[in-house]
Amino acid sequence: MDKFDQQMLALLRADARLPVSQIAREVNLSRSAVSERIRQLEHSGVISGYHAQVTVPGEVAIKAYLELFYQGGRCEHYVELMRVFPEVRRCSGISGETDMLVSIEAASMQRLSEIRGEIENFPGMQKVKTHMVVKDWVF
């Protein structure tokens, strides 16, 4: 997958009903190139289906922080990989043993687990620690 595929996946995750013409404009490719890339992503199993994400009124999303520990690479590289997840709210390169702190708001524990699993498979990723948000204080 190249940067175009990653951008297309991020757009489709945010809105699976997005027209090919709009995706093409967003990623700066022709409609036929985007259609072919989507077909290839579907055929390879990267895109395994399209669904409606439903949130029950009043239901609060699952919030968590992921501590990432990776070998080699730069924060900017991993930030680009994170862009495919619309649930990622913030990536912070921090000091200390942890390489990056990632803030996530997911619709369910299952979705959080899926995201974490994908991040664990990033090249060079050594360890991912999850910290669930129990309560937020907003100032």
Tab-separated table of C-alpha atoms in Angstrom:
chain	number	residue	atom	x	y	z
A	1	MET	CA	0.000	0.000	0.000
A	2	ASP	CA	1.291	3.423	-0.898
A	3	LYS	CA	0.283	6.880	0.312
A	4	PHE	CA	-2.629	7.044	-2.151
A	5	ASP	CA	-4.106	3.781	-0.833
A	6	GLN	CA	-3.696	5.013	2.746
A	7	GLN	CA	-5.402	8.305	1.935
A	8	MET	CA	-8.243	6.505	0.164
A	9	LEU	CA	-8.722	4.139	3.114
A	10	ALA	CA	-8.861	7.061	5.531
A	11	LEU	CA	-11.529	8.733	3.400
A	12	LEU	CA	-13.570	5.529	3.098
A	13	ARG	CA	-13.322	4.873	6.828
A	14	ALA	CA	-14.690	8.330	7.512
A	15	ASP	CA	-17.472	7.908	4.928
A	16	ALA	CA	-17.872	4.592	3.096
A	17	ARG	CA	-20.479	6.185	0.809
A	18	LEU	CA	-18.073	8.778	-0.572
A	19	PRO	CA	-18.321	8.929	-4.376
A	20	VAL	CA	-15.280	7.816	-6.361
A	21	SER	CA	-15.169	11.241	-8.025
A	22	GLN	CA	-14.765	12.968	-4.653
A	23	ILE	CA	-12.098	10.484	-3.517
A	24	ALA	CA	-10.259	11.115	-6.796
A	25	ARG	CA	-10.289	14.871	-6.157
A	26	GLU	CA	-9.108	14.427	-2.563
A	27	VAL	CA	-6.151	12.165	-3.438
A	28	ASN	CA	-5.376	13.843	-6.766
A	29	LEU	CA	-5.817	10.754	-8.975
A	30	SER	CA	-8.157	10.001	-11.864
A	31	ARG	CA	-11.528	8.351	-11.179
A	32	SER	CA	-10.456	5.255	-13.110
A	33	ALA	CA	-7.233	4.972	-11.072
A	34	VAL	CA	-9.192	5.290	-7.815
A	35	SER	CA	-11.777	2.720	-8.966
A	36	GLU	CA	-9.032	0.263	-9.878
A	37	ARG	CA	-7.196	0.791	-6.586
A	38	ILE	CA	-10.415	0.244	-4.610
A	39	ARG	CA	-11.109	-2.919	-6.607
A	40	GLN	CA	-7.584	-4.186	-5.811
A	41	LEU	CA	-7.973	-3.341	-2.110
A	42	GLU	CA	-11.272	-5.245	-2.044
A	43	HIS	CA	-9.796	-8.214	-3.940
A	44	SER	CA	-6.769	-8.426	-1.608
A	45	GLY	CA	-8.999	-8.300	1.479
A	46	VAL	CA	-7.722	-4.954	2.761
A	47	ILE	CA	-11.270	-3.681	2.272
A	48	SER	CA	-13.429	-6.504	3.560
A	49	GLY	CA	-16.783	-4.757	3.395
A	50	TYR	CA	-18.778	-1.606	3.896
A	51	HIS	CA	-21.111	-0.984	6.799
A	52	ALA	CA	-23.063	1.647	8.650
A	53	GLN	CA	-21.464	2.665	11.923
A	54	VAL	CA	-24.336	3.192	14.332
A	55	THR	CA	-24.104	5.064	17.607
A	56	VAL	CA	-26.958	4.846	20.067
A	57	PRO	CA	-28.036	8.355	21.156
A	58	GLY	CA	-26.386	9.220	24.455
A	59	GLU	CA	-23.797	6.452	24.101
A	60	VAL	CA	-20.288	7.650	24.887
A	61	ALA	CA	-17.401	6.454	22.770
A	62	ILE	CA	-14.601	4.380	24.272
A	63	LYS	CA	-11.605	6.597	24.937
A	64	ALA	CA	-8.077	5.312	25.348
A	65	TYR	CA	-4.447	6.258	25.100
A	66	LEU	CA	-1.989	3.957	23.407
A	67	GLU	CA	1.677	4.068	24.335
A	68	LEU	CA	3.762	3.065	21.330
A	69	PHE	CA	7.259	1.664	21.519
A	70	TYR	CA	8.956	1.173	18.177
A	71	GLN	CA	12.396	0.524	16.789
A	72	GLY	CA	13.792	2.755	14.080
A	73	GLY	CA	11.659	5.125	12.105
A	74	ARG	CA	10.567	8.602	13.037
A	75	CYS	CA	7.389	9.865	14.654
A	76	GLU	CA	6.313	11.411	11.352
A	77	HIS	CA	6.371	7.976	9.697
A	78	TYR	CA	4.047	6.482	12.313
A	79	VAL	CA	1.789	9.565	12.288
A	80	GLU	CA	1.231	8.982	8.558
A	81	LEU	CA	0.311	5.348	9.257
A	82	MET	CA	-2.184	6.506	11.928
A	83	ARG	CA	-4.046	8.705	9.434
A	84	VAL	CA	-5.993	5.665	8.169
A	85	PHE	CA	-7.849	5.523	11.501
A	86	PRO	CA	-10.519	8.233	11.821
A	87	GLU	CA	-10.775	7.278	15.513
A	88	VAL	CA	-7.280	8.647	16.223
A	89	ARG	CA	-7.670	12.102	17.730
A	90	ARG	CA	-4.056	12.994	18.495
A	91	CYS	CA	-0.533	11.625	18.136
A	92	SER	CA	2.157	13.038	20.402
A	93	GLY	CA	5.866	12.349	20.270
A	94	ILE	CA	6.950	12.429	23.913
A	95	SER	CA	10.134	12.173	25.945
A	96	GLY	CA	11.132	9.137	27.972
A	97	GLU	CA	10.910	5.449	27.122
A	98	THR	CA	7.614	5.814	25.258
A	99	ASP	CA	8.038	6.870	21.625
A	100	MET	CA	4.505	8.104	20.949
A	101	LEU	CA	1.250	8.626	22.785
A	102	VAL	CA	-1.921	8.185	20.713
A	103	SER	CA	-5.381	9.367	21.781
A	104	ILE	CA	-8.261	7.291	20.387
A	105	GLU	CA	-12.056	7.530	20.573
A	106	ALA	CA	-13.661	4.345	19.264
A	107	ALA	CA	-17.317	3.340	19.025
A	108	SER	CA	-16.720	0.053	20.849
A	109	MET	CA	-14.140	-2.099	22.601
A	110	GLN	CA	-14.128	-4.353	19.551
A	111	ARG	CA	-13.166	-1.447	17.293
A	112	LEU	CA	-10.468	-0.327	19.748
A	113	SER	CA	-9.102	-3.870	19.737
A	114	GLU	CA	-9.090	-3.939	15.906
A	115	ILE	CA	-7.169	-0.668	15.751
A	116	ARG	CA	-4.675	-1.825	18.355
A	117	GLY	CA	-4.144	-5.076	16.430
A	118	GLU	CA	-3.402	-3.191	13.225
A	119	ILE	CA	-0.978	-0.859	15.015
A	120	GLU	CA	0.823	-3.829	16.591
A	121	ASN	CA	1.520	-5.071	13.046
A	122	PHE	CA	3.144	-1.819	11.900
A	123	PRO	CA	6.767	-2.370	10.811
A	124	GLY	CA	9.186	-1.852	13.699
A	125	MET	CA	6.451	-1.794	16.360
A	126	GLN	CA	7.796	-3.461	19.496
A	127	LYS	CA	5.053	-2.911	22.054
A	128	VAL	CA	1.687	-1.208	22.449
A	129	LYS	CA	0.267	-0.440	25.905
A	130	THR	CA	-3.390	0.543	26.285
A	131	HIS	CA	-4.654	2.953	28.941
A	132	MET	CA	-8.450	3.222	29.121
A	133	VAL	CA	-9.958	6.595	30.009
A	134	VAL	CA	-12.268	6.091	32.973
A	135	LYS	CA	-13.216	9.730	33.499
A	136	ASP	CA	-12.415	12.994	31.727
A	137	TRP	CA	-12.180	16.441	33.259
A	138	VAL	CA	-12.468	19.322	30.832
A	139	PHE	CA	-11.112	22.704	31.883
